[in-house]
Amino acid sequence: NDMHTDKKYLGRGSKMAAKLIKGIEIREEILGDIRKEVQKISNKYGVIPGLATILVGDNPASISYVTLKVETANRLGFKEIQENLPEDISEEELFALIAGYNKDDTINGILVQLPLPEHIDEKKVLYAIDPDKDVDGFHPINIGRLMLGGSEVKFPPCTPAGIHEMIIRAGVNTDGAEVVVVGRSNIVGKPIANMLLQKDPHANSTVTVAHTHTKDLAAHCRRADILIVAAGVPGLVRPEWIKPGACVIDVGVNRIGEKISEKTGKKVAVLRGDVDFEAVSKIAGAITPVPGGVGPMTITMLMQNTLNSLKYKLGIMQV
């Protein structure tokens, strides 16, 4: 998909000004580095990162996410434990399982796949995970560490961490940059805003967070040197909202229909981002495609967090 996008737009001469920031390629670079590091730690300390993934029920989207997480962890040489639990498991049983992994020395990361069935309190479950094994970065202690910044940060939430990594690796300057984040979710908007306003060479930005109650959203977007859109509205951002040369990060993954895959002949979802890609890519300086942009980065950063968790424990992480 990704390469196809590249050819399709670059093939029209100078029409696509924007550099494509490809999550698929950046993912491979980072996973390669993680694999090497796992090997080194294994050789020197005789341990490997351990990740426990917990899936409750059989939501098809959740199953495919967890499968991808398990496959990636295995590919990197992690120890991976996958727990498939019935839909009707009690809160007590789930808490007991989490408590066991909190105590298990060979497990560095614990991930409970959301959403959970109605009868289980999601907040209680997230709070039950040891903050030093919360590789999703959703525990309030880790959100607090993120807010404090610097060496306090243990596990930044995976999607914002991926976005940050893409901006850095695309060579986009954040120092003093005007950043506009569209969307204020706890999973993307709030954490990425926090990360980019920290006192750090890869941050130091001036950040505006816009949302559904923002007056004149277009005017805010037009000021942005870096525009991060996580609104969940297909094609929301139009070309006239873009400052020429801006970096546009499209976090939206909206299913707008189905098509038959040329490769497999099976039905696949047609995905569209929150940004009008074709039009915006003629004005932006750099842009992420959908699919193949931010998406592949999330699981990558989950793996990075799990490796970092082991490194903190071994005392070999110089932040």
Short mmCIF file of C-alpha atoms in Angstrom, two decimals:
data_model
loop_
_atom_site.label_atom_id
_atom_site.label_comp_id
_atom_site.label_asym_id
_atom_site.label_seq_id
_atom_site.Cartn_x
_atom_site.Cartn_y
_atom_site.Cartn_z
CA ASN A 1 0.00 0.00 0.00
CA ASP A 2 2.67 2.30 1.15
CA MET A 3 4.92 1.93 -1.88
CA HIS A 4 1.87 2.12 -4.09
CA THR A 5 0.94 5.48 -2.56
CA ASP A 6 4.46 6.69 -3.14
CA LYS A 7 4.52 5.84 -6.83
CA LYS A 8 0.99 6.96 -7.45
CA TYR A 9 1.53 10.50 -6.21
CA LEU A 10 5.21 10.98 -6.96
CA GLY A 11 4.52 9.72 -10.47
CA ARG A 12 2.69 12.93 -11.30
CA GLY A 13 5.81 15.03 -11.43
CA SER A 14 6.01 17.86 -8.96
CA LYS A 15 2.42 17.61 -7.76
CA MET A 16 3.27 15.90 -4.50
CA ALA A 17 5.60 18.24 -2.69
CA ALA A 18 5.43 16.39 0.61
CA LYS A 19 7.97 13.86 1.79
CA LEU A 20 6.21 10.67 2.88
CA ILE A 21 6.92 9.69 6.48
CA LYS A 22 6.49 5.94 6.32
CA GLY A 23 5.78 4.16 9.58
CA ILE A 24 6.36 0.83 7.86
CA GLU A 25 10.01 1.70 7.16
CA ILE A 26 10.70 3.38 10.51
CA ARG A 27 9.17 0.36 12.26
CA GLU A 28 11.68 -1.97 10.60
CA GLU A 29 14.62 0.24 11.65
CA ILE A 30 13.49 0.35 15.29
CA LEU A 31 12.60 -3.35 15.48
CA GLY A 32 16.03 -4.18 14.02
CA ASP A 33 17.67 -2.15 16.79
CA ILE A 34 15.52 -3.83 19.45
CA ARG A 35 16.37 -7.30 18.12
CA LYS A 36 20.12 -6.53 18.35
CA GLU A 37 19.76 -5.17 21.86
CA VAL A 38 17.78 -8.20 23.05
CA GLN A 39 20.60 -10.41 21.76
CA LYS A 40 23.26 -8.35 23.57
CA ILE A 41 21.34 -8.36 26.88
CA SER A 42 20.66 -12.07 26.55
CA ASN A 43 24.37 -12.77 25.98
CA LYS A 44 25.56 -10.54 28.79
CA TYR A 45 22.87 -10.95 31.49
CA GLY A 46 21.19 -14.22 30.52
CA VAL A 47 17.70 -12.65 30.46
CA ILE A 48 15.25 -11.54 27.76
CA PRO A 49 12.30 -9.11 27.88
CA GLY A 50 9.03 -10.76 28.94
CA LEU A 51 5.60 -9.56 27.77
CA ALA A 52 2.25 -10.89 28.99
CA THR A 53 -0.74 -10.04 26.79
CA ILE A 54 -4.23 -10.59 28.19
CA LEU A 55 -7.27 -10.84 25.93
CA VAL A 56 -10.79 -11.09 27.35
CA GLY A 57 -13.52 -12.37 25.01
CA ASP A 58 -13.36 -12.65 21.23
CA ASN A 59 -13.72 -9.18 19.72
CA PRO A 60 -12.30 -9.71 16.17
CA ALA A 61 -10.38 -6.38 16.10
CA SER A 62 -8.84 -7.13 19.50
CA ILE A 63 -7.86 -10.65 18.40
CA SER A 64 -6.03 -9.30 15.34
CA TYR A 65 -4.23 -6.60 17.41
CA VAL A 66 -3.12 -9.11 20.03
CA THR A 67 -2.01 -11.61 17.37
CA LEU A 68 0.19 -8.92 15.81
CA LYS A 69 1.64 -8.00 19.21
CA VAL A 70 2.45 -11.66 19.97
CA GLU A 71 4.03 -12.24 16.54
CA THR A 72 6.16 -9.09 16.85
CA ALA A 73 7.35 -10.01 20.36
CA ASN A 74 8.28 -13.52 19.21
CA ARG A 75 10.14 -12.13 16.20
CA LEU A 76 12.27 -9.97 18.50
CA GLY A 77 13.23 -12.87 20.77
CA PHE A 78 11.04 -11.81 23.71
CA LYS A 79 9.42 -14.25 26.08
CA GLU A 80 5.73 -13.91 25.25
CA ILE A 81 2.78 -15.23 27.24
CA GLN A 82 -0.65 -14.91 25.71
CA GLU A 83 -3.71 -15.32 27.96
CA ASN A 84 -7.03 -15.84 26.20
CA LEU A 85 -9.80 -15.44 28.76
CA PRO A 86 -13.52 -16.11 28.39
CA GLU A 87 -15.88 -13.14 27.94
CA ASP A 88 -17.61 -13.92 31.27
CA ILE A 89 -14.47 -14.04 33.47
CA SER A 90 -15.02 -12.29 36.81
CA GLU A 91 -13.16 -9.11 37.79
CA GLU A 92 -11.61 -11.04 40.73
CA GLU A 93 -10.14 -13.71 38.43
CA LEU A 94 -8.72 -11.07 36.10
CA PHE A 95 -7.18 -9.13 39.02
CA ALA A 96 -5.67 -12.34 40.40
CA LEU A 97 -4.05 -13.04 37.02
CA ILE A 98 -2.64 -9.48 36.80
CA ALA A 99 -1.35 -9.73 40.40
CA GLY A 100 0.51 -12.92 39.44
CA TYR A 101 2.27 -11.20 36.53
CA ASN A 102 3.03 -8.16 38.71
CA LYS A 103 5.06 -10.52 40.92
CA ASP A 104 6.57 -12.58 38.08
CA ASP A 105 10.23 -11.61 37.67
CA THR A 106 10.43 -12.85 34.08
CA ILE A 107 7.63 -10.53 32.93
CA ASN A 108 8.59 -6.90 32.23
CA GLY A 109 5.43 -5.76 30.50
CA ILE A 110 1.73 -6.48 31.11
CA LEU A 111 -0.85 -5.51 28.54
CA VAL A 112 -4.61 -5.92 28.88
CA GLN A 113 -6.24 -5.47 25.48
CA LEU A 114 -9.05 -2.91 25.51
CA PRO A 115 -12.02 -2.68 25.22
CA LEU A 116 -13.11 -5.01 28.02
CA PRO A 117 -16.58 -6.55 28.48
CA GLU A 118 -19.21 -4.34 30.19
CA HIS A 119 -19.04 -6.08 33.58
CA ILE A 120 -15.34 -5.31 34.04
CA ASP A 121 -14.25 -1.85 35.15
CA GLU A 122 -11.56 -0.78 32.69
CA LYS A 123 -10.14 1.87 35.02
CA LYS A 124 -9.72 -0.61 37.90
CA VAL A 125 -7.92 -3.01 35.57
CA LEU A 126 -5.48 -0.35 34.31
CA TYR A 127 -4.80 0.73 37.90
CA ALA A 128 -4.14 -2.90 38.94
CA ILE A 129 -1.10 -3.22 36.66
CA ASP A 130 2.24 -2.46 38.33
CA PRO A 131 3.21 1.00 36.94
CA ASP A 132 6.74 -0.36 36.34
CA LYS A 133 5.27 -3.01 34.03
CA ASP A 134 2.62 -0.78 32.43
CA VAL A 135 4.13 -0.78 28.93
CA ASP A 136 0.97 0.78 27.44
CA GLY A 137 1.68 3.85 29.56
CA PHE A 138 -1.95 4.27 30.69
CA HIS A 139 -1.50 4.06 34.49
CA PRO A 140 -1.96 7.46 36.19
CA ILE A 141 1.56 7.16 37.63
CA ASN A 142 2.99 6.88 34.12
CA ILE A 143 0.79 9.72 32.88
CA GLY A 144 2.21 11.76 35.80
CA ARG A 145 5.78 10.76 34.92
CA LEU A 146 5.11 11.85 31.34
CA MET A 147 3.85 15.22 32.53
CA LEU A 148 7.00 15.75 34.66
CA GLY A 149 9.14 14.90 31.65
CA GLY A 150 12.87 14.28 31.36
CA SER A 151 14.33 11.31 33.20
CA GLU A 152 11.00 10.80 35.05
CA VAL A 153 9.40 9.38 31.89
CA LYS A 154 9.24 5.58 31.99
CA PHE A 155 6.65 4.47 29.45
CA PRO A 156 5.20 7.06 27.09
CA PRO A 157 1.90 5.81 25.60
CA CYS A 158 2.73 3.91 22.41
CA THR A 159 0.93 5.91 19.70
CA PRO A 160 2.25 9.32 20.86
CA ALA A 161 5.73 7.81 21.32
CA GLY A 162 5.51 6.56 17.71
CA ILE A 163 4.40 9.99 16.46
CA HIS A 164 7.30 11.65 18.30
CA GLU A 165 9.75 9.16 16.80
CA MET A 166 8.39 9.80 13.27
CA ILE A 167 8.76 13.57 13.65
CA ILE A 168 12.35 13.20 14.89
CA ARG A 169 13.37 10.66 12.23
CA ALA A 170 11.82 12.74 9.44
CA GLY A 171 14.25 15.50 10.45
CA VAL A 172 11.47 17.93 11.38
CA ASN A 173 12.59 20.66 13.77
CA THR A 174 10.44 20.83 16.91
CA ASP A 175 12.45 23.49 18.74
CA GLY A 176 10.22 26.58 18.97
CA ALA A 177 7.82 25.05 16.42
CA GLU A 178 4.10 25.83 16.47
CA VAL A 179 2.40 22.49 17.05
CA VAL A 180 -1.36 22.06 16.74
CA VAL A 181 -2.91 18.83 18.02
CA VAL A 182 -6.49 18.16 16.90
CA GLY A 183 -8.11 15.85 19.47
CA ARG A 184 -7.67 15.65 23.24
CA SER A 185 -7.91 11.94 23.99
CA ASN A 186 -5.92 10.38 26.83
CA ILE A 187 -4.43 7.92 24.35
CA VAL A 188 -3.11 10.38 21.73
CA GLY A 189 -3.94 14.09 21.99
CA LYS A 190 -3.08 14.91 25.60
CA PRO A 191 0.11 12.83 25.82
CA ILE A 192 1.64 14.00 22.50
CA ALA A 193 0.90 17.62 23.46
CA ASN A 194 2.71 17.02 26.76
CA MET A 195 5.67 15.34 25.10
CA LEU A 196 6.23 18.18 22.64
CA LEU A 197 6.10 20.99 25.18
CA GLN A 198 8.80 19.48 27.42
CA LYS A 199 12.18 21.15 27.81
CA ASP A 200 14.11 18.90 25.45
CA PRO A 201 15.93 19.38 22.11
CA HIS A 202 13.36 17.05 20.45
CA ALA A 203 10.47 19.03 21.94
CA ASN A 204 10.53 22.71 23.07
CA SER A 205 7.44 23.34 20.96
CA THR A 206 4.58 25.78 21.50
CA VAL A 207 1.54 23.54 21.62
CA THR A 208 -2.14 24.25 20.97
CA VAL A 209 -4.67 21.47 21.61
CA ALA A 210 -7.85 21.88 19.57
CA HIS A 211 -11.04 19.81 19.92
CA THR A 212 -14.75 19.71 19.10
CA HIS A 213 -15.45 22.97 20.96
CA THR A 214 -12.62 24.92 19.30
CA LYS A 215 -13.70 28.09 17.51
CA ASP A 216 -12.31 28.38 13.99
CA LEU A 217 -10.32 25.16 13.87
CA ALA A 218 -9.00 26.04 10.40
CA ALA A 219 -7.28 29.20 11.70
CA HIS A 220 -5.43 27.19 14.35
CA CYS A 221 -4.37 24.54 11.83
CA ARG A 222 -3.03 27.19 9.43
CA ARG A 223 -0.56 28.37 12.10
CA ALA A 224 0.92 24.92 12.59
CA ASP A 225 4.47 24.03 11.62
CA ILE A 226 3.56 20.54 12.85
CA LEU A 227 -0.09 19.45 12.65
CA ILE A 228 -1.11 16.25 14.46
CA VAL A 229 -4.66 15.13 13.70
CA ALA A 230 -6.36 12.52 15.89
CA ALA A 231 -10.01 13.48 15.55
CA GLY A 232 -11.58 10.33 14.09
CA VAL A 233 -13.31 12.29 11.29
CA PRO A 234 -12.44 11.12 7.75
CA GLY A 235 -11.03 13.88 5.53
CA LEU A 236 -11.57 16.57 8.19
CA VAL A 237 -8.39 18.52 7.37
CA ARG A 238 -8.46 20.23 3.98
CA PRO A 239 -5.59 21.71 1.97
CA GLU A 240 -6.55 25.31 2.72
CA TRP A 241 -5.94 24.56 6.43
CA ILE A 242 -2.27 23.77 5.82
CA LYS A 243 0.68 26.10 6.16
CA PRO A 244 2.91 25.42 3.11
CA GLY A 245 5.77 23.10 4.08
CA ALA A 246 4.18 21.98 7.36
CA CYS A 247 4.65 18.47 8.77
CA VAL A 248 1.27 16.69 8.90
CA ILE A 249 0.80 13.60 11.09
CA ASP A 250 -2.49 11.83 10.41
CA VAL A 251 -3.48 9.53 13.28
CA GLY A 252 -6.99 8.84 11.95
CA VAL A 253 -7.85 5.32 10.86
CA ASN A 254 -11.45 5.48 9.67
CA ARG A 255 -13.15 2.53 8.00
CA ILE A 256 -15.16 4.02 5.16
CA GLY A 257 -16.16 0.81 3.38
CA GLU A 258 -14.87 -2.50 2.07
CA LYS A 259 -13.07 -3.69 -1.04
CA ILE A 260 -11.76 -6.97 -2.38
CA SER A 261 -8.00 -7.26 -1.83
CA GLU A 262 -6.03 -7.77 -5.05
CA LYS A 263 -3.51 -9.94 -3.18
CA THR A 264 -5.83 -12.29 -1.26
CA GLY A 265 -9.20 -11.91 -2.98
CA LYS A 266 -10.76 -11.40 0.47
CA LYS A 267 -12.80 -8.47 1.73
CA VAL A 268 -10.67 -5.82 3.43
CA ALA A 269 -11.58 -2.51 5.01
CA VAL A 270 -11.05 0.68 3.05
CA LEU A 271 -9.25 3.05 5.42
CA ARG A 272 -9.14 6.81 5.27
CA GLY A 273 -7.29 9.21 7.52
CA ASP A 274 -8.48 12.45 9.13
CA VAL A 275 -6.58 14.40 6.47
CA ASP A 276 -7.47 14.81 2.79
CA PHE A 277 -4.20 13.11 1.82
CA GLU A 278 -4.17 13.70 -1.92
CA ALA A 279 -4.83 17.43 -1.69
CA VAL A 280 -2.84 18.13 1.50
CA SER A 281 0.26 16.29 0.25
CA LYS A 282 0.65 18.94 -2.47
CA ILE A 283 1.09 21.67 0.16
CA ALA A 284 2.65 19.98 3.19
CA GLY A 285 6.41 19.50 3.53
CA ALA A 286 6.04 16.03 5.06
CA ILE A 287 3.00 13.81 5.62
CA THR A 288 2.12 10.35 6.95
CA PRO A 289 0.02 8.09 4.72
CA VAL A 290 -3.00 6.07 5.92
CA PRO A 291 -2.52 3.12 6.09
CA GLY A 292 1.22 2.61 6.60
CA GLY A 293 1.88 5.79 8.57
CA VAL A 294 1.31 6.09 12.31
CA GLY A 295 -0.37 2.66 12.58
CA PRO A 296 2.74 0.44 12.40
CA MET A 297 4.49 2.60 15.02
CA THR A 298 2.18 1.76 17.93
CA ILE A 299 3.18 -1.90 18.40
CA THR A 300 6.80 -0.94 17.69
CA MET A 301 6.84 1.47 20.64
CA LEU A 302 5.12 -1.14 22.80
CA MET A 303 8.09 -3.43 22.12
CA GLN A 304 10.50 -0.57 22.86
CA ASN A 305 8.73 0.07 26.20
CA THR A 306 8.95 -3.63 27.10
CA LEU A 307 12.68 -3.70 26.34
CA ASN A 308 13.15 -0.47 28.33
CA SER A 309 11.29 -2.01 31.27
CA LEU A 310 13.88 -4.80 31.43
CA LYS A 311 16.70 -2.26 31.07
CA TYR A 312 15.36 -0.17 33.99
CA LYS A 313 15.24 -3.32 36.06
CA LEU A 314 18.83 -4.24 35.16
CA GLY A 315 19.92 -0.64 35.82
CA ILE A 316 21.42 -0.26 32.34
CA MET A 317 19.16 2.49 31.04
CA GLN A 318 20.89 5.85 31.05
CA VAL A 319 18.03 8.23 30.32
#
